[in-house]
Amino acid sequence: MYEMEKKNLRHFSDYITRFLRPSVIKNFMTVYLDKEIVESILSKEMTSVTTAAQMLLDQMCYLEDMGWFQAFLDILLASEYTGLHEAIKEWNFQELEELNEHRRFLERIEPSITKHMKPSELLAHMSGCLKPIECEEIRAEESQRGRIAASEKLVTSLLRSDKPNWFKLLKIALENCDLDEALDLLETNGGATAAKASEWDGEPEAMMTTVSFEYREEPETEDMLMSSNNTSVIEEPGGFTGRSGERKLREYQKELTAAAVKSQNTIICAPTGCGKTIVALAISDYHLKQFPERAKIVFLATKVDVYEQQYKLFKEHFFSKDPNIRVTGMCGDMDYLSVRWLIENHDIVVMTAQILVNALQSSEVPSLEILSLILFDECHNTTGKHPYNNIMTRYLDTKLNSSTHSLPQIVGLTASVGIGSFKNELEAENNILQLCANLDTRVITTVTEHKDELKSYVHTPEKAFFEVKQCMSHPFIRIIKNIMSNIEQLAQKTFNMENLSNIQSREYGSQKYEQWIVSVQKSCRVLQMKNADEERRICRELYNYTEHLRKYNDALIINEDARTKDALDYLDAFFDQVRNAGYDETERKLTALYDCQRPQLLRLATEGDQNPKLDELRFILEEEYHNNDQTRTVMFVKTRALADAMKKWIDETDSLKFLKPGVLIGKGRKSNFTGSGMTPNNQKGILDSFKSSDQSKMLIATSVADEGIDIPQCNLVLMYEYVGNVVKMVQVRGRGRMEGSRCFLISSNKDRIAKEKINMFKEKMVEEAIEQLQSRPADLSNKVDMLQREDKARRDHISASPEKPKTQGSYELLCSKCKRFACMSDDIRVVLLKHSNFKRSEETSLKTLQVFERQCVCDLPLLKIESFVVQDCVTRRQHYFRKWRDVTFAMREFDMTEITAEACRPRD
């Protein structure tokens, strides 16, 4: 079937691979190819797009599914591959062949022309030949790595363009942007292009006469933390080999594997930067050799960012060592896969913890006994309701309920076990014992015999504190506080807000004030009055008032740590959104209040004094880079808004803009100030830029960087009003890995500085507590047993309590902001997509689901219960729920037969 199409794909593959970028048609690949093949193609695309495209064509020639070729044509057209679509549809590549002259010419002048281009300006004139995703990537490249790197990416995109007019559009764009030098290069050589083309035989590379060799010394990262030695293979736990020879662990790393290779459950506690991931690879390697027939290893990560990093390390290590070792990965956006199938058909699965929790809860994975080893990255999180603890609770219930079981070995990895609150060494011990009980371990592994070697590789930065005077009397602050006071008075006329919250003492520009807003909004959601219309009006107005108060409070917080200009930008962005959304009378009144004061706020933002904290920060950076121009800095800040503001300040400060700071934030939700979060690829680009000495010399990061993500070496760590618990302190400080590194806390808050000093004292308490527990193994084991029995008794008591049945009554769902009717509880359906329904071995099931996703145009809305108030139709009593699992009424499951032609019509 499709033999003619397959023959033509092979015949014209040289043409197709010049233009096709597999990631652009990823949706097609995920439907018709196995996940591992898709991953392999996308991975190859990172190094060679042409080779990846050829891999895709090779795989397509094995397809037998009905309709795959038409689906390929459809995705090409939908992805704006108009030229390639037409050529394949008609099997006529004449028009694409005619583009070769321009392609070869542009390749020839690329080194010269990229020096004279301004990508951000050119993109506005080139949408006719570039795809939106390419434009986004070019802009991101310019933001992260600079103009020349973005120009090179622009040229690369043009060389793969299948639009016949791309060369003409490039000339027009250069002319419109007054880029005369680049235009001269294009026109001077362009006239001779046709004549010269016939002389250029073979690939463009054949034209090159200059060969350049670049030697670069990379900073040490976690995937390099081992010694290499091309000697004979050693099968002991301390060494493991790849194709190029043995890769030996350092002596302290061997020490960290000691308990694990004896099949003992253990917590491995060692500093950030010492290579704990390498230790995990060695333990996994030894486990596979020890149990070749039944080894099933799962490596768990807390966040998708960390998952991406660790999955790559495991994949690369075991592929180079032995391609027969099957490694795969799974995170939140891959829920169409079967977890059980992955485990059964692979040796190692790297995944986020919630994936395994979901599989256990749905019984897709019947028991943890199908595994032989679980590795918990950042295992100090195994407390409370964290997914790690959910997994271990199931583990312990199985262990304590049955005398015969085959549960997996547990290995935890962490930089610190200083969890919870404690005031003395005994309390610290108790917290560590609880963590051991949760992870079912009676062995804490630390470096004791090879401390000197560890210290030679892992350098603890020198700590210093900079207390800065806080500016309290700035006119900008007084104006904002006055506006907030006026808004509170307006709100009081609507309803007495003091009756809606128990929080009495609150100060403008504080976290306490934010808590008061949250409390008021929560009470307002279930505020009930006899007159329903009056209730709706009051709730809507109070929501608007408190939301505006929240933004002013945020602006005060930004102003405290950054520039007044940044606080004003934040407010401007918010009011632009308000105006664009179509506001009501209350919002019109509040906007007028801001507009009245904005000219004066603008004057203060442009003419006011500099924030003393920024003066101190500028002095520190200038001094550090004056003493050592190779300094590499990571600065931690509390929020995304502040990260964005600090980057703008540095970029606009003449003495600091050479730092070209990159910003590293998490994936999270969108915000007014910083836009959406960062994808793993964005994060990789920022980190790669930071590694390069000729690019970014500074990284500004939020909490996403203090745990798990591998940050390149630096010698200066700045904590800008950034303080947490002991674990956070150890992880943040550990980012300064170079010899002679320093860590500075900059704050105007005496309590914050005092807290960090207490953390340093507590760190020593934790170290002493670990040593005490290690010296009393029998006592540690007995106390862990006792804690496990007590925890089990509590769980049994809770599970024995009868679960309150869901009521069958009818309820109204009202908007939580304005109390307008949204729908009835009877209108809600629950969609249960269990992993087990879509096993990889059952290809028809998987493809049926994907066809349904493509063809069903019903656009069923997904509701967040926290956006609604639930009102009982009989009693009229209102309830507010944060999670669907907490609702008290029953809901029907989704039934495909309920979908009608009327329901599938597009909604206005």
Short mmCIF file of N, CA and C in Angstrom, two decimals, residues 679-743:
data_model
loop_
_atom_site.label_atom_id
_atom_site.label_comp_id
_atom_site.label_asym_id
_atom_site.label_seq_id
_atom_site.Cartn_x
_atom_site.Cartn_y
_atom_site.Cartn_z
N THR A 679 10.00 27.51 28.68
CA THR A 679 10.04 26.10 28.32
C THR A 679 11.44 25.57 28.61
N PRO A 680 11.60 24.22 28.68
CA PRO A 680 12.94 23.67 28.88
C PRO A 680 13.93 24.13 27.82
N ASN A 681 13.48 24.30 26.57
CA ASN A 681 14.38 24.77 25.51
C ASN A 681 14.83 26.21 25.77
N ASN A 682 13.89 27.05 26.25
CA ASN A 682 14.26 28.43 26.61
C ASN A 682 15.31 28.41 27.71
N GLN A 683 15.09 27.58 28.73
CA GLN A 683 16.03 27.49 29.84
C GLN A 683 17.40 27.02 29.36
N LYS A 684 17.40 26.05 28.46
CA LYS A 684 18.67 25.54 27.92
C LYS A 684 19.42 26.64 27.18
N GLY A 685 18.67 27.45 26.41
CA GLY A 685 19.31 28.53 25.68
C GLY A 685 19.96 29.54 26.60
N ILE A 686 19.24 29.88 27.69
CA ILE A 686 19.79 30.82 28.67
C ILE A 686 21.05 30.25 29.32
N LEU A 687 21.00 28.97 29.72
CA LEU A 687 22.16 28.35 30.39
C LEU A 687 23.33 28.20 29.44
N ASP A 688 23.06 27.87 28.17
CA ASP A 688 24.14 27.76 27.18
C ASP A 688 24.82 29.11 26.97
N SER A 689 24.01 30.17 26.94
CA SER A 689 24.56 31.51 26.78
C SER A 689 25.44 31.88 27.97
N PHE A 690 25.01 31.46 29.17
CA PHE A 690 25.77 31.77 30.38
C PHE A 690 27.11 31.02 30.40
N LYS A 691 27.14 29.83 29.77
CA LYS A 691 28.38 29.07 29.72
C LYS A 691 29.42 29.73 28.83
N SER A 692 28.96 30.48 27.84
CA SER A 692 29.86 31.08 26.87
C SER A 692 30.41 32.39 27.39
N SER A 693 31.74 32.50 27.49
CA SER A 693 32.36 33.68 28.08
C SER A 693 32.12 34.94 27.26
N ASP A 694 31.84 34.80 25.95
CA ASP A 694 31.65 35.99 25.13
C ASP A 694 30.19 36.42 25.08
N GLN A 695 29.36 35.73 25.84
CA GLN A 695 27.95 36.10 25.88
C GLN A 695 27.60 36.57 27.29
N SER A 696 26.55 36.01 27.87
CA SER A 696 26.09 36.46 29.18
C SER A 696 27.09 36.13 30.30
N LYS A 697 27.35 37.12 31.15
CA LYS A 697 28.25 36.92 32.29
C LYS A 697 27.47 36.83 33.60
N MET A 698 26.13 36.90 33.50
CA MET A 698 25.32 36.92 34.72
C MET A 698 23.99 36.24 34.47
N LEU A 699 23.51 35.56 35.49
CA LEU A 699 22.22 34.88 35.42
C LEU A 699 21.34 35.40 36.56
N ILE A 700 20.13 35.85 36.22
CA ILE A 700 19.16 36.28 37.23
C ILE A 700 18.09 35.20 37.31
N ALA A 701 17.91 34.60 38.48
CA ALA A 701 17.05 33.42 38.58
C ALA A 701 16.08 33.53 39.75
N THR A 702 14.93 32.89 39.58
CA THR A 702 13.98 32.72 40.69
C THR A 702 14.25 31.36 41.33
N SER A 703 13.34 30.89 42.15
CA SER A 703 13.55 29.65 42.90
C SER A 703 13.71 28.43 42.00
N VAL A 704 13.33 28.54 40.70
CA VAL A 704 13.46 27.40 39.79
C VAL A 704 14.91 26.92 39.73
N ALA A 705 15.86 27.82 39.99
CA ALA A 705 17.28 27.47 39.85
C ALA A 705 17.92 26.99 41.13
N ASP A 706 17.22 27.07 42.26
CA ASP A 706 17.89 26.69 43.50
C ASP A 706 17.81 25.20 43.78
N GLU A 707 16.97 24.46 43.03
CA GLU A 707 16.83 23.03 43.29
C GLU A 707 16.82 22.26 41.98
N GLY A 708 17.81 21.39 41.81
CA GLY A 708 17.76 20.42 40.73
C GLY A 708 18.41 20.84 39.43
N ILE A 709 18.02 21.99 38.86
CA ILE A 709 18.55 22.38 37.56
C ILE A 709 20.05 22.60 37.66
N ASP A 710 20.79 22.03 36.69
CA ASP A 710 22.24 22.12 36.70
C ASP A 710 22.67 23.46 36.12
N ILE A 711 23.18 24.34 36.98
CA ILE A 711 23.65 25.65 36.55
C ILE A 711 25.16 25.60 36.41
N PRO A 712 25.70 26.16 35.32
CA PRO A 712 27.16 26.15 35.14
C PRO A 712 27.87 26.82 36.31
N GLN A 713 29.17 26.53 36.42
CA GLN A 713 29.94 27.07 37.54
C GLN A 713 29.95 28.59 37.55
N CYS A 714 29.94 29.14 38.74
CA CYS A 714 30.09 30.57 38.90
C CYS A 714 30.90 30.83 40.17
N ASN A 715 31.39 32.05 40.31
CA ASN A 715 32.19 32.35 41.50
C ASN A 715 31.58 33.46 42.35
N LEU A 716 30.39 33.94 41.95
CA LEU A 716 29.69 34.95 42.76
C LEU A 716 28.20 34.63 42.79
N VAL A 717 27.68 34.38 43.98
CA VAL A 717 26.25 34.13 44.17
C VAL A 717 25.68 35.30 44.96
N LEU A 718 24.67 35.96 44.39
CA LEU A 718 24.03 37.09 45.06
C LEU A 718 22.61 36.69 45.44
N MET A 719 22.27 36.88 46.70
CA MET A 719 20.90 36.62 47.18
C MET A 719 20.27 37.99 47.42
N TYR A 720 19.45 38.43 46.48
CA TYR A 720 18.87 39.77 46.55
C TYR A 720 17.52 39.69 47.25
N GLU A 721 17.51 39.97 48.55
CA GLU A 721 16.31 39.83 49.38
C GLU A 721 15.76 38.41 49.28
N TYR A 722 16.65 37.43 49.19
CA TYR A 722 16.25 36.05 48.91
C TYR A 722 16.73 35.14 50.04
N VAL A 723 15.81 34.75 50.90
CA VAL A 723 16.14 33.89 52.04
C VAL A 723 15.05 32.84 52.20
N GLY A 724 15.45 31.61 52.49
CA GLY A 724 14.48 30.54 52.70
C GLY A 724 14.84 29.74 53.93
N ASN A 725 14.69 28.41 53.84
CA ASN A 725 15.04 27.54 54.96
C ASN A 725 16.46 27.01 54.79
N VAL A 726 16.84 26.07 55.62
CA VAL A 726 18.20 25.54 55.59
C VAL A 726 18.49 24.86 54.25
N VAL A 727 17.54 24.05 53.77
CA VAL A 727 17.75 23.33 52.51
C VAL A 727 17.98 24.32 51.37
N LYS A 728 17.13 25.35 51.29
CA LYS A 728 17.27 26.35 50.24
C LYS A 728 18.62 27.07 50.34
N MET A 729 19.04 27.38 51.56
CA MET A 729 20.31 28.07 51.75
C MET A 729 21.46 27.22 51.22
N VAL A 730 21.46 25.92 51.53
CA VAL A 730 22.52 25.02 51.09
C VAL A 730 22.54 24.92 49.57
N GLN A 731 21.36 24.82 48.97
CA GLN A 731 21.29 24.67 47.52
C GLN A 731 21.71 25.95 46.79
N VAL A 732 21.24 27.09 47.27
CA VAL A 732 21.60 28.36 46.64
C VAL A 732 23.10 28.61 46.75
N ARG A 733 23.63 28.44 47.94
CA ARG A 733 25.06 28.66 48.15
C ARG A 733 25.89 27.73 47.28
N GLY A 734 25.38 26.51 47.05
CA GLY A 734 26.11 25.52 46.26
C GLY A 734 26.25 25.87 44.80
N ARG A 735 25.57 26.93 44.35
CA ARG A 735 25.72 27.35 42.96
C ARG A 735 27.09 27.98 42.72
N GLY A 736 27.73 28.46 43.79
CA GLY A 736 29.07 29.01 43.65
C GLY A 736 30.09 27.90 43.78
N ARG A 737 30.46 27.27 42.67
CA ARG A 737 31.28 26.05 42.72
C ARG A 737 32.76 26.31 42.48
N MET A 738 33.12 27.46 41.95
CA MET A 738 34.53 27.72 41.66
C MET A 738 35.30 27.98 42.96
N GLU A 739 36.60 27.70 42.90
CA GLU A 739 37.46 27.99 44.04
C GLU A 739 37.49 29.50 44.28
N GLY A 740 37.38 29.91 45.54
CA GLY A 740 37.37 31.33 45.84
C GLY A 740 36.01 31.98 45.65
N SER A 741 34.96 31.17 45.51
CA SER A 741 33.61 31.71 45.31
C SER A 741 33.12 32.45 46.56
N ARG A 742 32.20 33.38 46.32
CA ARG A 742 31.62 34.12 47.43
C ARG A 742 30.11 34.20 47.26
N CYS A 743 29.41 34.30 48.38
CA CYS A 743 27.95 34.37 48.39
C CYS A 743 27.55 35.57 49.25
#
